[in-house]
PDB file of C-alpha atoms in Angstrom:
ATOM      1  CA  UNK A   1     132.188 141.971 221.765  1.00  0.00           C
ATOM      2  CA  UNK A   2     132.889 139.556 219.291  1.00  0.00           C
ATOM      3  CA  UNK A   3     129.604 137.814 217.697  1.00  0.00           C
ATOM      4  CA  UNK A   4     130.030 134.286 216.318  1.00  0.00           C
ATOM      5  CA  UNK A   5     129.111 134.871 212.466  1.00  0.00           C
ATOM      6  CA  UNK A   6     127.199 132.123 210.140  1.00  0.00           C
ATOM      7  CA  UNK A   7     130.719 132.039 208.587  1.00  0.00           C
ATOM      8  CA  UNK A   8     132.698 131.395 211.766  1.00  0.00           C
ATOM      9  CA  UNK A   9     130.286 128.823 211.971  1.00  0.00           C
ATOM     10  CA  UNK A  10     130.133 126.654 209.287  1.00  0.00           C
ATOM     11  CA  UNK A  11     133.982 126.869 209.072  1.00  0.00           C
ATOM     12  CA  UNK A  12     134.024 124.965 213.213  1.00  0.00           C
ATOM     13  CA  UNK A  13     131.835 122.727 212.173  1.00  0.00           C
ATOM     14  CA  UNK A  14     133.448 121.989 209.172  1.00  0.00           C
ATOM     15  CA  UNK A  15     137.155 121.408 211.744  1.00  0.00           C
ATOM     16  CA  UNK A  16     135.151 118.824 213.381  1.00  0.00           C
ATOM     17  CA  UNK A  17     133.906 116.279 210.952  1.00  0.00           C
ATOM     18  CA  UNK A  18     136.888 113.292 210.755  1.00  0.00           C
ATOM     19  CA  UNK A  19     137.527 114.514 214.511  1.00  0.00           C
ATOM     20  CA  UNK A  20     138.174 111.024 217.066  1.00  0.00           C
ATOM     21  CA  UNK A  21     135.473 112.227 220.151  1.00  0.00           C
ATOM     22  CA  UNK A  22     135.686 109.947 223.309  1.00  0.00           C
ATOM     23  CA  UNK A  23     132.669 111.103 225.057  1.00  0.00           C
ATOM     24  CA  UNK A  24     133.643 109.573 229.496  1.00  0.00           C
ATOM     25  CA  UNK A  25     130.220 109.677 231.716  1.00  0.00           C
ATOM     26  CA  UNK A  26     126.681 108.837 232.376  1.00  0.00           C
ATOM     27  CA  UNK A  27     124.424 107.014 229.312  1.00  0.00           C
ATOM     28  CA  UNK A  28     121.122 106.975 230.434  1.00  0.00           C
ATOM     29  CA  UNK A  29     118.036 105.715 228.130  1.00  0.00           C
ATOM     30  CA  UNK A  30     114.753 107.598 228.166  1.00  0.00           C
ATOM     31  CA  UNK A  31     111.249 106.502 227.511  1.00  0.00           C
ATOM     32  CA  UNK A  32     108.344 108.091 226.732  1.00  0.00           C
ATOM     33  CA  UNK A  33     104.385 106.742 227.416  1.00  0.00           C
ATOM     34  CA  UNK A  34     101.936 109.266 225.204  1.00  0.00           C
ATOM     35  CA  UNK A  35      97.610 108.944 225.996  1.00  0.00           C
ATOM     36  CA  UNK A  36      95.272 111.019 226.331  1.00  0.00           C
ATOM     37  CA  UNK A  37      92.928 111.429 229.764  1.00  0.00           C
ATOM     38  CA  UNK A  38      89.289 111.221 229.088  1.00  0.00           C
ATOM     39  CA  UNK A  39      88.857 110.514 233.159  1.00  0.00           C
ATOM     40  CA  UNK A  40      90.144 109.712 237.267  1.00  0.00           C
ATOM     41  CA  UNK A  41      91.134 106.809 238.808  1.00  0.00           C
ATOM     42  CA  UNK A  42      88.434 106.054 240.686  1.00  0.00           C
ATOM     43  CA  UNK A  43      91.182 105.219 243.333  1.00  0.00           C
ATOM     44  CA  UNK A  44      92.815 108.139 243.967  1.00  0.00           C
ATOM     45  CA  UNK A  45      93.116 111.968 242.389  1.00  0.00           C
ATOM     46  CA  UNK A  46      95.293 111.058 239.676  1.00  0.00           C
ATOM     47  CA  UNK A  47      94.564 111.513 235.769  1.00  0.00           C
ATOM     48  CA  UNK A  48      94.515 107.666 233.979  1.00  0.00           C
ATOM     49  CA  UNK A  49      96.587 107.947 230.260  1.00  0.00           C
ATOM     50  CA  UNK A  50      94.988 105.799 228.139  1.00  0.00           C
ATOM     51  CA  UNK A  51      98.680 104.746 226.011  1.00  0.00           C
ATOM     52  CA  UNK A  52      98.750 105.430 222.425  1.00  0.00           C
ATOM     53  CA  UNK A  53     101.970 105.269 221.848  1.00  0.00           C
ATOM     54  CA  UNK A  54     105.559 104.524 223.412  1.00  0.00           C
ATOM     55  CA  UNK A  55     109.198 105.590 221.954  1.00  0.00           C
ATOM     56  CA  UNK A  56     112.461 106.175 224.207  1.00  0.00           C
ATOM     57  CA  UNK A  57     116.091 107.717 223.170  1.00  0.00           C
ATOM     58  CA  UNK A  58     119.389 108.007 224.229  1.00  0.00           C
ATOM     59  CA  UNK A  59     120.113 110.061 227.381  1.00  0.00           C
ATOM     60  CA  UNK A  60     122.495 112.129 229.209  1.00  0.00           C
ATOM     61  CA  UNK A  61     125.537 111.262 228.028  1.00  0.00           C
ATOM     62  CA  UNK A  62     124.687 109.281 225.123  1.00  0.00           C
ATOM     63  CA  UNK A  63     122.948 111.955 223.844  1.00  0.00           C
ATOM     64  CA  UNK A  64     125.925 113.660 223.593  1.00  0.00           C
ATOM     65  CA  UNK A  65     127.516 111.515 222.125  1.00  0.00           C
ATOM     66  CA  UNK A  66     124.800 111.052 219.329  1.00  0.00           C
ATOM     67  CA  UNK A  67     125.740 113.992 219.018  1.00  0.00           C
ATOM     68  CA  UNK A  68     128.788 114.589 218.479  1.00  0.00           C
ATOM     69  CA  UNK A  69     128.692 111.684 215.796  1.00  0.00           C
ATOM     70  CA  UNK A  70     125.619 113.855 214.037  1.00  0.00           C
ATOM     71  CA  UNK A  71     127.972 116.409 213.327  1.00  0.00           C
ATOM     72  CA  UNK A  72     130.831 114.089 211.090  1.00  0.00           C
ATOM     73  CA  UNK A  73     132.977 113.128 213.950  1.00  0.00           C
ATOM     74  CA  UNK A  74     133.969 109.608 214.746  1.00  0.00           C
ATOM     75  CA  UNK A  75     132.552 109.384 218.094  1.00  0.00           C
ATOM     76  CA  UNK A  76     133.504 105.571 220.760  1.00  0.00           C
ATOM     77  CA  UNK A  77     131.420 105.916 224.907  1.00  0.00           C
ATOM     78  CA  UNK A  78     132.481 104.856 228.049  1.00  0.00           C
ATOM     79  CA  UNK A  79     130.098 104.246 230.970  1.00  0.00           C
ATOM     80  CA  UNK A  80     127.411 102.200 232.564  1.00  0.00           C
ATOM     81  CA  UNK A  81     124.562  99.655 231.319  1.00  0.00           C
ATOM     82  CA  UNK A  82     123.362  97.472 233.096  1.00  0.00           C
ATOM     83  CA  UNK A  83     122.898  94.159 232.415  1.00  0.00           C
ATOM     84  CA  UNK A  84     119.259  94.005 231.850  1.00  0.00           C
ATOM     85  CA  UNK A  85     117.179  94.939 228.684  1.00  0.00           C
ATOM     86  CA  UNK A  86     117.444  98.760 228.480  1.00  0.00           C
ATOM     87  CA  UNK A  87     121.128  98.532 228.616  1.00  0.00           C
ATOM     88  CA  UNK A  88     120.810  96.252 225.324  1.00  0.00           C
ATOM     89  CA  UNK A  89     118.290  99.062 223.615  1.00  0.00           C
ATOM     90  CA  UNK A  90     120.162 101.888 224.606  1.00  0.00           C
ATOM     91  CA  UNK A  91     123.422 100.401 222.908  1.00  0.00           C
ATOM     92  CA  UNK A  92     121.127  99.500 219.863  1.00  0.00           C
ATOM     93  CA  UNK A  93     120.212 103.022 219.339  1.00  0.00           C
ATOM     94  CA  UNK A  94     123.364 104.742 220.337  1.00  0.00           C
ATOM     95  CA  UNK A  95     125.319 102.544 217.034  1.00  0.00           C
ATOM     96  CA  UNK A  96     122.113 103.030 215.282  1.00  0.00           C
ATOM     97  CA  UNK A  97     122.759 107.101 214.969  1.00  0.00           C
ATOM     98  CA  UNK A  98     126.968 106.369 214.888  1.00  0.00           C
ATOM     99  CA  UNK A  99     128.439 106.229 217.934  1.00  0.00           C
ATOM    100  CA  UNK A 100     130.769 102.910 218.646  1.00  0.00           C
ATOM    101  CA  UNK A 101     129.541 101.752 222.054  1.00  0.00           C
ATOM    102  CA  UNK A 102     133.318  99.284 222.928  1.00  0.00           C
ATOM    103  CA  UNK A 103     133.496 101.386 225.366  1.00  0.00           C
ATOM    104  CA  UNK A 104     130.321 100.501 227.459  1.00  0.00           C
ATOM    105  CA  UNK A 105     131.172  98.747 230.613  1.00  0.00           C
ATOM    106  CA  UNK A 106     128.111  96.241 231.249  1.00  0.00           C
ATOM    107  CA  UNK A 107     127.287  95.666 235.031  1.00  0.00           C
ATOM    108  CA  UNK A 108     125.068  93.306 237.028  1.00  0.00           C
ATOM    109  CA  UNK A 109     125.636  95.664 239.991  1.00  0.00           C
ATOM    110  CA  UNK A 110     123.256  97.475 239.092  1.00  0.00           C
ATOM    111  CA  UNK A 111     120.897  98.831 236.010  1.00  0.00           C
ATOM    112  CA  UNK A 112     120.468 101.285 232.971  1.00  0.00           C
ATOM    113  CA  UNK A 113     119.754 104.457 234.202  1.00  0.00           C
ATOM    114  CA  UNK A 114     115.858 104.815 232.499  1.00  0.00           C
ATOM    115  CA  UNK A 115     113.869 107.706 233.003  1.00  0.00           C
ATOM    116  CA  UNK A 116     110.247 107.300 232.291  1.00  0.00           C
ATOM    117  CA  UNK A 117     108.232 110.436 231.558  1.00  0.00           C
ATOM    118  CA  UNK A 118     104.022 109.761 231.010  1.00  0.00           C
ATOM    119  CA  UNK A 119     102.581 112.738 228.796  1.00  0.00           C
ATOM    120  CA  UNK A 120      99.125 113.518 228.242  1.00  0.00           C
ATOM    121  CA  UNK A 121      98.356 115.936 225.121  1.00  0.00           C
ATOM    122  CA  UNK A 122     102.422 116.531 225.074  1.00  0.00           C
ATOM    123  CA  UNK A 123     102.409 117.483 228.471  1.00  0.00           C
ATOM    124  CA  UNK A 124     103.884 115.549 231.366  1.00  0.00           C
ATOM    125  CA  UNK A 125     101.875 114.149 234.448  1.00  0.00           C
ATOM    126  CA  UNK A 126     104.260 112.559 235.716  1.00  0.00           C
ATOM    127  CA  UNK A 127     108.122 110.928 235.390  1.00  0.00           C
ATOM    128  CA  UNK A 128     109.341 107.845 236.880  1.00  0.00           C
ATOM    129  CA  UNK A 129     113.496 106.711 237.465  1.00  0.00           C
ATOM    130  CA  UNK A 130     114.555 103.541 237.218  1.00  0.00           C
ATOM    131  CA  UNK A 131     118.360 104.286 238.623  1.00  0.00           C
ATOM    132  CA  UNK A 132     121.558 103.663 240.672  1.00  0.00           C
ATOM    133  CA  UNK A 133     123.460 106.911 241.232  1.00  0.00           C
ATOM    134  CA  UNK A 134     125.448 105.967 243.185  1.00  0.00           C
ATOM    135  CA  UNK A 135     129.755 106.414 243.177  1.00  0.00           C
ATOM    136  CA  UNK A 136     131.235 103.484 240.562  1.00  0.00           C
ATOM    137  CA  UNK A 137     133.323 101.887 243.770  1.00  0.00           C
ATOM    138  CA  UNK A 138     136.259  98.838 243.395  1.00  0.00           C
ATOM    139  CA  UNK A 139     136.499  96.844 240.025  1.00  0.00           C
ATOM    140  CA  UNK A 140     133.983  98.753 238.669  1.00  0.00           C
ATOM    141  CA  UNK A 141     135.705 102.191 239.021  1.00  0.00           C
ATOM    142  CA  UNK A 142     138.466 100.439 237.933  1.00  0.00           C
ATOM    143  CA  UNK A 143     136.629  99.082 235.210  1.00  0.00           C
ATOM    144  CA  UNK A 144     136.046 102.080 233.591  1.00  0.00           C
ATOM    145  CA  UNK A 145     139.212 104.184 233.759  1.00  0.00           C
ATOM    146  CA  UNK A 146     141.360 100.973 232.142  1.00  0.00           C
ATOM    147  CA  UNK A 147     138.808 101.417 229.193  1.00  0.00           C
ATOM    148  CA  UNK A 148     139.097 105.098 229.100  1.00  0.00           C
ATOM    149  CA  UNK A 149     143.463 104.331 228.847  1.00  0.00           C
ATOM    150  CA  UNK A 150     143.110 101.795 226.318  1.00  0.00           C
ATOM    151  CA  UNK A 151     140.441 104.257 223.585  1.00  0.00           C
ATOM    152  CA  UNK A 152     142.076 107.438 224.884  1.00  0.00           C
ATOM    153  CA  UNK A 153     145.188 106.288 222.582  1.00  0.00           C
ATOM    154  CA  UNK A 154     142.841 106.642 219.029  1.00  0.00           C
ATOM    155  CA  UNK A 155     141.290 109.286 220.570  1.00  0.00           C
ATOM    156  CA  UNK A 156     141.462 113.192 219.252  1.00  0.00           C
ATOM    157  CA  UNK A 157     139.551 114.670 221.713  1.00  0.00           C
ATOM    158  CA  UNK A 158     138.625 113.800 226.223  1.00  0.00           C
ATOM    159  CA  UNK A 159     134.756 114.613 226.505  1.00  0.00           C
ATOM    160  CA  UNK A 160     133.545 114.378 230.393  1.00  0.00           C
ATOM    161  CA  UNK A 161     130.043 114.635 230.433  1.00  0.00           C
ATOM    162  CA  UNK A 162     128.243 114.476 234.095  1.00  0.00           C
ATOM    163  CA  UNK A 163     125.053 113.946 235.347  1.00  0.00           C
ATOM    164  CA  UNK A 164     125.935 112.927 239.119  1.00  0.00           C
ATOM    165  CA  UNK A 165     125.273 109.081 237.966  1.00  0.00           C
ATOM    166  CA  UNK A 166     128.344 107.350 239.692  1.00  0.00           C
ATOM    167  CA  UNK A 167     130.331 107.065 236.329  1.00  0.00           C
ATOM    168  CA  UNK A 168     133.043 110.141 236.387  1.00  0.00           C
ATOM    169  CA  UNK A 169     134.416 109.406 240.410  1.00  0.00           C
ATOM    170  CA  UNK A 170     137.665 111.276 241.291  1.00  0.00           C
ATOM    171  CA  UNK A 171     139.246 107.734 240.414  1.00  0.00           C
ATOM    172  CA  UNK A 172     137.714 108.325 236.515  1.00  0.00           C
ATOM    173  CA  UNK A 173     137.970 112.335 236.079  1.00  0.00           C
ATOM    174  CA  UNK A 174     141.516 111.537 236.815  1.00  0.00           C
ATOM    175  CA  UNK A 175     142.886 108.838 235.254  1.00  0.00           C
ATOM    176  CA  UNK A 176     140.736 110.270 231.685  1.00  0.00           C
ATOM    177  CA  UNK A 177     142.637 114.002 232.755  1.00  0.00           C
ATOM    178  CA  UNK A 178     146.035 111.545 233.290  1.00  0.00           C
ATOM    179  CA  UNK A 179     145.500 109.802 229.832  1.00  0.00           C
ATOM    180  CA  UNK A 180     144.585 113.827 227.758  1.00  0.00           C
ATOM    181  CA  UNK A 181     148.213 114.348 229.298  1.00  0.00           C
ATOM    182  CA  UNK A 182     150.475 112.193 228.093  1.00  0.00           C
ATOM    183  CA  UNK A 183     148.920 112.470 224.749  1.00  0.00           C
ATOM    184  CA  UNK A 184     148.528 115.766 225.368  1.00  0.00           C
ATOM    185  CA  UNK A 185     144.871 115.903 223.905  1.00  0.00           C
ATOM    186  CA  UNK A 186     142.195 118.113 225.242  1.00  0.00           C
ATOM    187  CA  UNK A 187     139.383 117.417 227.401  1.00  0.00           C
ATOM    188  CA  UNK A 188     136.252 119.351 227.679  1.00  0.00           C
ATOM    189  CA  UNK A 189     134.036 119.305 230.770  1.00  0.00           C
ATOM    190  CA  UNK A 190     130.189 119.594 231.492  1.00  0.00           C
ATOM    191  CA  UNK A 191     129.823 119.322 235.043  1.00  0.00           C
ATOM    192  CA  UNK A 192     127.629 119.006 237.881  1.00  0.00           C
ATOM    193  CA  UNK A 193     128.098 119.608 242.057  1.00  0.00           C
ATOM    194  CA  UNK A 194     129.498 116.109 243.146  1.00  0.00           C
ATOM    195  CA  UNK A 195     133.282 116.638 241.515  1.00  0.00           C
ATOM    196  CA  UNK A 196     132.591 119.852 240.669  1.00  0.00           C
ATOM    197  CA  UNK A 197     136.390 121.164 241.942  1.00  0.00           C
ATOM    198  CA  UNK A 198     137.192 118.058 240.934  1.00  0.00           C
ATOM    199  CA  UNK A 199     138.513 118.423 237.124  1.00  0.00           C
ATOM    200  CA  UNK A 200     142.193 120.869 237.457  1.00  0.00           C
ATOM    201  CA  UNK A 201     143.718 120.945 234.301  1.00  0.00           C
ATOM    202  CA  UNK A 202     140.515 120.804 231.963  1.00  0.00           C
ATOM    203  CA  UNK A 203     141.320 122.229 228.575  1.00  0.00           C
ATOM    204  CA  UNK A 204     137.765 123.140 228.521  1.00  0.00           C
ATOM    205  CA  UNK A 205     135.452 123.276 231.908  1.00  0.00           C
ATOM    206  CA  UNK A 206     131.446 124.017 230.561  1.00  0.00           C
ATOM    207  CA  UNK A 207     129.036 124.754 233.724  1.00  0.00           C
ATOM    208  CA  UNK A 208     125.770 125.957 233.539  1.00  0.00           C
ATOM    209  CA  UNK A 209     124.836 129.536 235.431  1.00  0.00           C
ATOM    210  CA  UNK A 210     123.275 127.608 237.742  1.00  0.00           C
ATOM    211  CA  UNK A 211     125.894 125.012 238.485  1.00  0.00           C
ATOM    212  CA  UNK A 212     128.541 127.770 238.898  1.00  0.00           C
ATOM    213  CA  UNK A 213     126.350 129.531 241.574  1.00  0.00           C
ATOM    214  CA  UNK A 214     125.472 126.708 243.833  1.00  0.00           C
ATOM    215  CA  UNK A 215     129.535 125.358 243.830  1.00  0.00           C
ATOM    216  CA  UNK A 216     130.693 128.803 244.147  1.00  0.00           C
ATOM    217  CA  UNK A 217     127.637 130.184 246.978  1.00  0.00           C
ATOM    218  CA  UNK A 218     127.892 132.879 245.882  1.00  0.00           C
ATOM    219  CA  UNK A 219     126.613 134.999 242.856  1.00  0.00           C
ATOM    220  CA  UNK A 220     128.065 134.977 239.416  1.00  0.00           C
ATOM    221  CA  UNK A 221     129.197 138.176 237.490  1.00  0.00           C
ATOM    222  CA  UNK A 222     130.030 136.504 233.916  1.00  0.00           C
ATOM    223  CA  UNK A 223     130.439 139.967 232.385  1.00  0.00           C
ATOM    224  CA  UNK A 224     133.258 141.170 234.585  1.00  0.00           C
ATOM    225  CA  UNK A 225     136.778 140.145 232.739  1.00  0.00           C
ATOM    226  CA  UNK A 226     138.481 140.235 236.881  1.00  0.00           C
ATOM    227  CA  UNK A 227     135.692 138.126 237.606  1.00  0.00           C
ATOM    228  CA  UNK A 228     135.573 135.840 235.394  1.00  0.00           C
ATOM    229  CA  UNK A 229     139.922 135.291 235.131  1.00  0.00           C
ATOM    230  CA  UNK A 230     139.690 134.966 239.186  1.00  0.00           C
ATOM    231  CA  UNK A 231     137.221 132.614 238.727  1.00  0.00           C
ATOM    232  CA  UNK A 232     139.542 130.432 235.745  1.00  0.00           C
ATOM    233  CA  UNK A 233     142.408 130.304 237.973  1.00  0.00           C
ATOM    234  CA  UNK A 234     140.450 129.399 241.338  1.00  0.00           C
ATOM    235  CA  UNK A 235     139.062 126.599 239.266  1.00  0.00           C
ATOM    236  CA  UNK A 236     142.495 125.856 237.276  1.00  0.00           C
ATOM    237  CA  UNK A 237     141.371 125.429 234.017  1.00  0.00           C
ATOM    238  CA  UNK A 238     142.158 126.418 230.489  1.00  0.00           C
ATOM    239  CA  UNK A 239     139.138 128.112 229.373  1.00  0.00           C
ATOM    240  CA  UNK A 240     136.230 128.237 231.322  1.00  0.00           C
ATOM    241  CA  UNK A 241     132.984 128.647 229.381  1.00  0.00           C
ATOM    242  CA  UNK A 242     129.995 129.690 231.003  1.00  0.00           C
ATOM    243  CA  UNK A 243     126.652 129.314 229.784  1.00  0.00           C
ATOM    244  CA  UNK A 244     124.284 131.706 229.981  1.00  0.00           C
ATOM    245  CA  UNK A 245     121.667 129.983 228.252  1.00  0.00           C
ATOM    246  CA  UNK A 246     119.610 131.891 226.076  1.00  0.00           C
ATOM    247  CA  UNK A 247     122.404 134.876 226.647  1.00  0.00           C
ATOM    248  CA  UNK A 248     124.910 133.321 224.983  1.00  0.00           C
ATOM    249  CA  UNK A 249     128.108 131.879 226.648  1.00  0.00           C
ATOM    250  CA  UNK A 250     130.839 133.353 227.711  1.00  0.00           C
ATOM    251  CA  UNK A 251     134.493 132.471 227.424  1.00  0.00           C
ATOM    252  CA  UNK A 252     137.623 134.186 229.116  1.00  0.00           C
ATOM    253  CA  UNK A 253     140.525 133.011 227.505  1.00  0.00           C
ATOM    254  CA  UNK A 254     144.042 134.323 228.211  1.00  0.00           C
ATOM    255  CA  UNK A 255     145.180 136.917 227.178  1.00  0.00           C
ATOM    256  CA  UNK A 256     142.296 137.993 226.185  1.00  0.00           C
ATOM    257  CA  UNK A 257     138.071 137.366 227.203  1.00  0.00           C
ATOM    258  CA  UNK A 258     135.146 137.118 224.829  1.00  0.00           C
ATOM    259  CA  UNK A 259     131.146 136.764 225.341  1.00  0.00           C
ATOM    260  CA  UNK A 260     129.607 134.851 222.561  1.00  0.00           C
ATOM    261  CA  UNK A 261     126.510 135.524 221.405  1.00  0.00           C
ATOM    262  CA  UNK A 262     124.379 131.793 219.840  1.00  0.00           C
ATOM    263  CA  UNK A 263     123.774 132.033 216.672  1.00  0.00           C
ATOM    264  CA  UNK A 264     118.876 131.044 216.976  1.00  0.00           C
ATOM    265  CA  UNK A 265     118.223 128.549 215.056  1.00  0.00           C
ATOM    266  CA  UNK A 266     115.388 125.840 215.318  1.00  0.00           C
ATOM    267  CA  UNK A 267     116.269 122.449 215.729  1.00  0.00           C
ATOM    268  CA  UNK A 268     114.165 120.045 213.820  1.00  0.00           C
ATOM    269  CA  UNK A 269     111.953 117.606 215.106  1.00  0.00           C
ATOM    270  CA  UNK A 270     113.452 114.466 215.099  1.00  0.00           C
ATOM    271  CA  UNK A 271     112.283 112.170 213.861  1.00  0.00           C
ATOM    272  CA  UNK A 272     110.165 109.241 215.856  1.00  0.00           C
ATOM    273  CA  UNK A 273     110.206 105.723 215.803  1.00  0.00           C
ATOM    274  CA  UNK A 274     107.010 104.795 217.450  1.00  0.00           C
ATOM    275  CA  UNK A 275     103.866 102.308 217.711  1.00  0.00           C
ATOM    276  CA  UNK A 276      99.989 102.829 218.295  1.00  0.00           C
ATOM    277  CA  UNK A 277      98.153 100.386 220.239  1.00  0.00           C
ATOM    278  CA  UNK A 278      99.435  98.305 221.062  1.00  0.00           C
ATOM    279  CA  UNK A 279     101.951  99.426 222.543  1.00  0.00           C
ATOM    280  CA  UNK A 280     105.846  97.997 222.539  1.00  0.00           C
ATOM    281  CA  UNK A 281     108.780  99.346 223.006  1.00  0.00           C
ATOM    282  CA  UNK A 282     110.530 100.748 220.099  1.00  0.00           C
ATOM    283  CA  UNK A 283     114.004 102.738 220.051  1.00  0.00           C
ATOM    284  CA  UNK A 284     114.732 105.613 217.905  1.00  0.00           C
ATOM    285  CA  UNK A 285     117.722 106.315 215.448  1.00  0.00           C
ATOM    286  CA  UNK A 286     116.448 109.758 214.619  1.00  0.00           C
ATOM    287  CA  UNK A 287     117.958 113.157 215.097  1.00  0.00           C
ATOM    288  CA  UNK A 288     119.936 113.991 218.769  1.00  0.00           C
ATOM    289  CA  UNK A 289     117.740 116.167 220.427  1.00  0.00           C
ATOM    290  CA  UNK A 290     118.555 119.016 221.814  1.00  0.00           C
ATOM    291  CA  UNK A 291     121.953 119.025 223.845  1.00  0.00           C
ATOM    292  CA  UNK A 292     119.338 119.484 227.676  1.00  0.00           C
ATOM    293  CA  UNK A 293     121.232 118.867 230.582  1.00  0.00           C
ATOM    294  CA  UNK A 294     118.859 117.141 231.695  1.00  0.00           C
ATOM    295  CA  UNK A 295     119.387 114.665 235.524  1.00  0.00           C
TER     296      UNK A 295
END
């Protein structure tokens, strides 16, 4: 069992700097409305939140791209944005974080995916989503595939970040994998259930434990070498990187396998551009958040 040392981690992070990364996936805008609760509504048995501040941040594949850029890589993103104010806010926030957005396809067929969280004294009261998560079809899917092929030639690695919001449909996945094959580029996949088995030929395939268990329909055995290797072959990927949350990562890579324990390190608190009453919408260009996969 090998452990990831500090020296090895620093060497890996240094190698990221200057790498050209193309992230393809579902873009979102996360909004936070914070306040205090002092009474219950007379209209229904629900708390009344008196708003004190509002903020926004990039989410989904945009959060992944922001973290890639924060590591020093050159990052571009391919995804969908509605022709609305949320789409403009999302692209502006990405650009402020150093992510290039020429690959974002604007559409009037669906709104920008926005997830709004109402918080009272830092406790989430409710979340509401404004989105269309149907698969992109026809001209929209073609536009995404065309954009990937155009930008892949100026990339060193392709990352596919799936949140089941309609961007990574089968045709886009296949065109991304084919563009990587033509250019001799590695591909890294963070899958979701809908197209879990569509990434055959990917270099690195990184499901979390629940996603892997749900897709296979049985209990998983990540510490058993034979089971991990047979699962990797079943998925037909170069490396299966199973995320075991706080327990670490398992990566069986032929001809050997490794269990990599993550170094425990607190994430820096992300500076936030917030507003006080009267509330007005703002987008925080601060630190990317920790890579927790939302939906």
